[in-house]
């Protein structure tokens, strides 16, 4: 189980349609009883929960993970904003009702800075903050960085906020250059990508890595959207040639969907890659969420499979700093706890999107 694997905080993504739905929208609702069932399980096992509004009316980013792959219209309509705030209010009520389980409210996942001025997004953040704090002072108020670099994060934060966290997502497969890197360069890139994050002034707002995984390729089915292909094989729109770091770029073997076909070398790389991330996120930040708890045919995105197969440490604080040229296989006796390096409040956490699909399908 998650708790037995050393996890203490889970992130549950929820679409706005769980709280308000119009007749012309293609979703179904009725999710709240299932969310409360999970909150009950979390309470029984001692897990804490972050409720994450993952999709907003009109789409906050145009991505399929918002519930609708479309040109985003979220902030173009005050009605959309009001419905989003209504969802935030109802999520916060869940936090009040389940105060022993809910430790955080993420008011919106990945709003797009490319579509709207940051000042408009901050205005929404402030409205959401007022709603959350009018109902409770006890939960973390969590915002997303809108894909801004850490040197610009201060433009998203108000000085009067308390008990707040900045959520940043760190991946190495959604970029046409980074996906061309070899294994050594990917491990080195972990420190490069984390450097500015760890330098950010966290005296007024903590930082969590809200999403990351073991993947360094985009071969995973539908990872770029339904029927959109991959950079790896050169089949994604606007990519005119394969971008993998090899001559033969195929989504098979180590880069396929069947983990039983993974080579020992690749599994050692996955372990080094995960350890290099956890050694920073555990030591430097307020916590992390791994995307995902369980998956179908996506091994590098499956936390529990990674624990079972050994490329993710069973207890997150056993991650040790790794150098990119270490090639020896890691055994359990090689692991040391980094708990002494952690602030006492630091949660080590996992993302679970068990509801991400259920919210759409039932």
Coordinates of C-alpha atoms in Angstrom, one line a residue:
X1 CA 0.0 0.0 0.0
X2 CA 1.0 3.6 -0.3
X3 CA 1.4 4.0 3.5
X4 CA 3.5 0.9 3.7
X5 CA 5.7 2.3 1.0
X6 CA 6.5 5.4 3.0
X7 CA 4.0 7.8 1.5
X8 CA 2.3 10.2 3.7
X9 CA 0.4 12.7 1.4
X10 CA -1.6 12.1 -1.8
X11 CA -2.9 14.5 -4.4
X12 CA -6.4 13.9 -5.8
X13 CA -7.2 15.7 -9.0
X14 CA -10.9 16.8 -9.4
X15 CA -12.7 18.3 -12.4
X16 CA -14.9 21.3 -11.7
X17 CA -17.9 19.2 -13.0
X18 CA -17.8 17.3 -9.7
X19 CA -19.2 20.5 -8.2
X20 CA -21.2 22.3 -10.9
X21 CA -22.2 21.1 -14.3
X22 CA -24.4 22.6 -17.0
X23 CA -26.7 20.7 -19.3
X24 CA -24.6 21.5 -22.4
X25 CA -21.4 20.0 -21.0
X26 CA -20.3 16.5 -21.9
X27 CA -19.3 15.4 -18.4
X28 CA -21.1 13.5 -15.6
X29 CA -21.0 14.4 -11.9
X30 CA -21.7 12.4 -8.7
X31 CA -18.0 12.2 -7.7
X32 CA -18.2 13.7 -4.2
X33 CA -19.3 10.5 -2.4
X34 CA -16.3 8.7 -4.0
X35 CA -13.9 11.5 -3.0
X36 CA -15.2 11.2 0.5
X37 CA -14.7 7.5 0.4
X38 CA -11.0 8.1 -0.4
X39 CA -10.8 10.7 2.4
X40 CA -12.2 8.0 4.8
X41 CA -9.5 5.6 3.6
X42 CA -6.8 8.2 4.0
X43 CA -8.0 9.0 7.5
X44 CA -7.9 5.3 8.5
X45 CA -4.4 4.8 7.2
X46 CA -2.9 8.2 8.4
X47 CA -2.4 9.6 4.9
X48 CA -2.9 13.3 4.3
X49 CA -4.7 14.6 1.2
X50 CA -4.3 17.6 -1.2
X51 CA -7.5 18.3 -3.1
X52 CA -6.5 19.5 -6.5
X53 CA -8.9 21.4 -8.9
X54 CA -7.5 19.9 -12.1
X55 CA -10.0 21.3 -14.7
X56 CA -11.8 24.6 -14.9
X57 CA -14.8 25.7 -17.0
X58 CA -13.6 26.9 -20.4
X59 CA -10.2 25.1 -19.8
X60 CA -7.4 26.9 -18.0
X61 CA -4.7 25.7 -20.4
X62 CA -6.2 24.0 -23.4
X63 CA -4.7 20.7 -22.5
X64 CA -6.6 17.4 -22.3
X65 CA -5.8 17.2 -18.6
X66 CA -8.1 20.2 -18.0
X67 CA -11.0 18.1 -19.3
X68 CA -11.1 19.7 -22.7
X69 CA -8.3 20.0 -25.3
X70 CA -9.4 23.3 -26.9
X71 CA -8.3 26.9 -27.2
X72 CA -8.6 28.0 -23.5
X73 CA -11.4 30.4 -22.7
X74 CA -11.3 30.2 -18.8
X75 CA -10.6 33.9 -18.0
X76 CA -12.5 35.2 -20.9
X77 CA -15.7 34.8 -19.0
X78 CA -16.6 36.0 -15.5
X79 CA -19.1 33.1 -15.4
X80 CA -16.2 30.7 -15.8
X81 CA -14.3 32.4 -13.0
X82 CA -17.3 32.3 -10.7
X83 CA -17.9 28.6 -11.4
X84 CA -14.2 27.9 -10.7
X85 CA -14.4 29.8 -7.4
X86 CA -17.6 27.8 -6.6
X87 CA -15.6 24.6 -7.1
X88 CA -12.9 26.0 -4.8
X89 CA -15.5 26.8 -2.1
X90 CA -16.9 23.3 -2.3
X91 CA -13.5 21.7 -2.2
X92 CA -12.7 23.8 0.9
X93 CA -15.9 22.6 2.5
X94 CA -14.6 19.1 2.1
X95 CA -11.4 20.1 3.8
X96 CA -13.4 21.6 6.7
X97 CA -15.5 18.4 6.9
X98 CA -12.5 16.2 6.7
X99 CA -10.0 18.3 8.6
X100 CA -8.0 15.3 9.9
X101 CA -7.3 14.1 6.4
X102 CA -7.2 17.2 4.1
X103 CA -4.0 19.2 4.5
X104 CA -4.0 21.2 1.2
X105 CA -6.3 22.8 -1.4
X106 CA -4.7 23.3 -4.8
X107 CA -7.0 26.0 -6.3
X108 CA -6.2 25.2 -9.9
X109 CA -3.7 23.0 -11.8
X110 CA -1.5 24.6 -14.5
X111 CA -3.3 27.8 -15.6
X112 CA -1.7 29.0 -18.8
X113 CA 0.5 32.1 -18.6
X114 CA 0.7 32.0 -22.4
X115 CA -3.0 32.8 -22.7
X116 CA -3.5 35.4 -20.0
X117 CA -1.5 38.1 -18.2
X118 CA 0.1 36.9 -14.9
X119 CA -1.7 39.8 -13.2
X120 CA -5.1 38.3 -14.2
X121 CA -4.1 34.9 -12.8
X122 CA -2.9 36.5 -9.6
X123 CA -6.3 38.3 -9.3
X124 CA -7.9 34.8 -9.4
X125 CA -5.4 33.5 -6.9
X126 CA -6.3 36.3 -4.5
X127 CA -10.0 35.7 -4.9
X128 CA -9.5 32.0 -4.2
X129 CA -7.3 32.7 -1.2
X130 CA -10.0 34.9 0.3
X131 CA -12.6 32.1 -0.1
X132 CA -10.3 29.4 1.4
X133 CA -9.2 31.5 4.3
X134 CA -12.8 32.6 5.1
X135 CA -13.5 29.0 5.8
X136 CA -10.2 27.6 7.3
X137 CA -6.8 28.8 8.2
X138 CA -5.5 25.3 8.7
X139 CA -5.0 23.9 5.2
X140 CA -2.1 24.7 2.8
X141 CA -3.2 27.1 0.1
X142 CA -1.5 25.7 -3.0
X143 CA -1.0 27.6 -6.3
X144 CA 0.7 26.5 -9.5
X145 CA 3.7 28.4 -11.0
X146 CA 1.9 28.7 -14.4
X147 CA 5.2 27.5 -16.0
X148 CA 7.0 30.6 -15.1
X149 CA 10.6 30.3 -14.1
X150 CA 11.4 30.6 -10.3
X151 CA 12.9 34.0 -10.8
X152 CA 9.4 35.2 -11.7
X153 CA 7.4 33.3 -9.1
X154 CA 7.2 36.4 -6.8
X155 CA 4.8 37.9 -9.4
X156 CA 2.3 35.1 -8.5
X157 CA 2.4 35.6 -4.7
X158 CA 0.7 38.1 -2.4
X159 CA 2.5 39.2 0.7
X160 CA -0.5 38.7 3.0
X161 CA -0.8 35.0 2.3
X162 CA -0.1 32.5 5.0
X163 CA 0.4 28.7 5.0
X164 CA 0.9 28.7 1.2
X165 CA 2.8 26.5 -1.2
X166 CA 4.0 26.9 -4.8
X167 CA 3.6 23.8 -7.0
X168 CA 6.0 23.3 -9.8
X169 CA 6.1 20.4 -12.3
X170 CA 9.4 19.0 -13.4
X171 CA 9.5 16.7 -16.5
X172 CA 12.2 15.8 -19.0
X173 CA 10.2 14.6 -22.0
X174 CA 8.0 17.4 -23.2
X175 CA 10.8 19.5 -24.7
X176 CA 12.3 18.9 -28.2
X177 CA 15.9 19.4 -26.9
X178 CA 15.8 17.7 -23.6
X179 CA 14.4 14.5 -25.1
X180 CA 17.5 14.2 -27.2
X181 CA 19.8 13.9 -24.2
X182 CA 21.5 10.6 -23.2
X183 CA 21.1 9.0 -19.8
X184 CA 24.1 10.8 -18.2
X185 CA 22.8 14.1 -19.4
X186 CA 19.3 13.5 -18.1
X187 CA 20.7 12.8 -14.6
X188 CA 22.8 15.9 -14.8
X189 CA 19.8 17.9 -16.0
X190 CA 18.0 17.0 -12.7
X191 CA 20.4 19.3 -10.8
X192 CA 20.2 22.0 -13.5
X193 CA 16.4 22.1 -13.5
X194 CA 16.3 22.1 -9.7
X195 CA 18.9 24.7 -9.2
X196 CA 16.7 27.8 -9.7
X197 CA 13.9 26.2 -7.7
X198 CA 16.1 25.6 -4.7
X199 CA 17.5 29.1 -4.9
X200 CA 14.0 30.6 -4.7
X201 CA 13.3 32.6 -1.5
X202 CA 11.0 30.2 0.4
X203 CA 10.7 32.3 3.5
X204 CA 7.1 33.4 2.5
X205 CA 5.9 30.4 0.5
X206 CA 7.1 26.8 0.5
X207 CA 7.7 24.8 -2.7
X208 CA 6.6 21.3 -3.7
X209 CA 7.4 19.4 -6.8
X210 CA 3.7 18.6 -7.6
X211 CA 4.5 16.3 -10.5
X212 CA 7.5 14.3 -11.7
X213 CA 8.2 10.8 -12.9
X214 CA 10.8 8.3 -14.0
X215 CA 10.2 8.9 -17.7
X216 CA 12.6 10.5 -20.1
X217 CA 10.8 9.7 -23.3
X218 CA 7.3 10.4 -24.6
X219 CA 6.5 7.0 -25.9
X220 CA 3.7 6.5 -23.4
X221 CA 0.4 6.1 -25.0
X222 CA -1.6 9.3 -25.3
X223 CA 1.1 11.2 -23.2
X224 CA 0.9 14.0 -25.8
X225 CA -2.8 13.6 -26.3
X226 CA -5.1 11.2 -28.1
X227 CA -3.6 10.2 -31.5
X228 CA -0.8 12.8 -31.4
X229 CA 2.3 10.7 -31.8
X230 CA 5.7 11.2 -30.1
X231 CA 8.8 13.3 -30.3
X232 CA 10.8 10.1 -29.7
X233 CA 9.7 8.6 -33.0
X234 CA 9.2 11.9 -34.8
X235 CA 5.5 11.3 -35.3
X236 CA 4.3 14.3 -33.2
X237 CA 2.9 17.3 -35.1
X238 CA 5.6 19.8 -36.1
X239 CA 8.4 17.3 -35.4
X240 CA 9.9 16.3 -38.7
X241 CA 12.3 13.6 -37.5
X242 CA 12.9 11.3 -34.6
X243 CA 14.4 13.1 -31.6
X244 CA 15.6 10.1 -29.5
X245 CA 19.4 10.0 -28.7
X246 CA 19.9 6.8 -30.8
X247 CA 20.0 5.9 -34.4
X248 CA 17.0 3.5 -34.0
X249 CA 14.2 5.5 -32.5
X250 CA 11.4 3.0 -31.6
X251 CA 9.0 2.8 -28.7
X252 CA 9.9 -0.8 -27.9
X253 CA 12.2 -2.6 -25.5
X254 CA 13.4 -0.2 -22.8
X255 CA 11.0 2.4 -24.1
X256 CA 8.0 0.2 -24.6
X257 CA 4.9 -0.4 -22.4
X258 CA 6.0 -3.8 -21.1
X259 CA 8.4 -3.5 -18.2
X260 CA 9.3 -7.2 -18.4
X261 CA 11.2 -6.3 -21.5
X262 CA 13.4 -3.7 -19.7
X263 CA 17.1 -4.4 -19.7
X264 CA 19.0 -4.5 -16.4
X265 CA 21.0 -1.5 -17.6
X266 CA 17.8 0.6 -18.1
X267 CA 16.4 -0.4 -14.7
X268 CA 19.7 0.8 -13.1
X269 CA 19.3 4.0 -15.0
X270 CA 15.7 4.5 -13.8
X271 CA 16.9 4.0 -10.2
X272 CA 19.7 6.5 -10.5
X273 CA 17.4 9.0 -12.2
X274 CA 14.8 8.7 -9.4
X275 CA 17.4 8.8 -6.7
X276 CA 18.9 12.0 -8.2
X277 CA 15.5 13.6 -8.1
X278 CA 14.5 12.5 -4.6
X279 CA 17.8 13.4 -3.1
X280 CA 17.1 17.1 -4.0
X281 CA 13.3 17.2 -3.5
X282 CA 13.5 15.5 -0.1
X283 CA 16.4 17.6 1.1
X284 CA 15.6 21.0 -0.3
X285 CA 11.8 21.4 -0.7
X286 CA 8.6 21.0 1.3
X287 CA 7.8 17.7 -0.4
X288 CA 6.8 16.0 -3.7
X289 CA 4.1 14.2 -5.5
X290 CA 5.0 11.5 -8.0
X291 CA 2.7 11.2 -11.1
X292 CA 1.3 8.5 -10.8
X293 CA 0.1 6.0 -8.2
X294 CA -0.9 3.2 -10.7
X295 CA -1.0 3.2 -14.5
X296 CA -1.9 0.9 -17.3
X297 CA 1.0 0.2 -19.7
X298 CA 3.1 3.1 -18.6
X299 CA 5.8 1.6 -16.3
X300 CA 7.9 4.7 -15.7
X301 CA 4.8 6.6 -14.5
X302 CA 3.7 3.8 -12.1
X303 CA 4.9 4.5 -8.6
X304 CA 3.9 1.2 -7.0
X305 CA 5.3 -0.8 -9.9
X306 CA 8.6 1.1 -9.5
X307 CA 8.7 0.2 -5.8
X308 CA 7.9 -3.4 -6.6
X309 CA 10.6 -3.6 -9.3
X310 CA 13.2 -1.7 -7.4
X311 CA 13.8 1.5 -9.4
X312 CA 11.9 3.5 -6.8
X313 CA 13.0 3.1 -3.2
X314 CA 10.3 1.7 -1.0
X315 CA 10.7 4.5 1.5
X316 CA 11.2 7.9 -0.1
X317 CA 13.7 9.1 2.5
X318 CA 16.1 6.3 1.5
X319 CA 17.0 8.1 -1.7
X320 CA 20.7 8.9 -1.8
X321 CA 22.6 11.5 -3.9
X322 CA 23.9 9.8 -7.1
X323 CA 26.6 10.9 -9.6
X324 CA 25.8 10.5 -13.2
X325 CA 28.7 8.1 -13.9
X326 CA 27.8 5.5 -11.2
X327 CA 27.1 2.3 -13.0
X328 CA 27.1 -0.3 -10.2
X329 CA 23.8 -1.9 -9.3
X330 CA 22.1 -0.6 -6.2
X331 CA 21.0 -3.0 -3.4
X332 CA 19.0 -2.3 -0.3
X333 CA 22.1 -2.3 1.9
X334 CA 23.5 0.6 -0.1
X335 CA 20.6 2.9 0.9
X336 CA 20.9 5.4 3.7
X337 CA 18.1 7.5 5.2
X338 CA 18.2 11.2 4.4
X339 CA 15.6 12.0 7.2
X340 CA 18.2 13.9 9.2
X341 CA 18.5 16.3 6.2
X342 CA 14.8 17.2 6.2
X343 CA 12.9 20.0 7.9
X344 CA 10.6 18.5 10.5
X345 CA 7.5 19.7 8.6
X346 CA 8.5 18.2 5.3
X347 CA 6.0 15.8 3.8
X348 CA 7.3 13.2 1.4
X349 CA 4.4 12.7 -0.9
X350 CA 3.0 10.9 -4.0
X351 CA 0.5 12.0 -6.5
X352 CA -2.4 9.7 -7.1
X353 CA -4.7 10.3 -10.1
X354 CA -7.1 7.5 -9.2
X355 CA -9.9 9.9 -9.7
X356 CA -8.6 11.5 -12.9
X357 CA -10.2 8.9 -15.0
X358 CA -13.1 8.0 -12.8
X359 CA -14.4 11.5 -12.8
X360 CA -14.9 11.4 -16.5
X361 CA -16.1 7.8 -16.9
X362 CA -18.7 7.1 -14.3

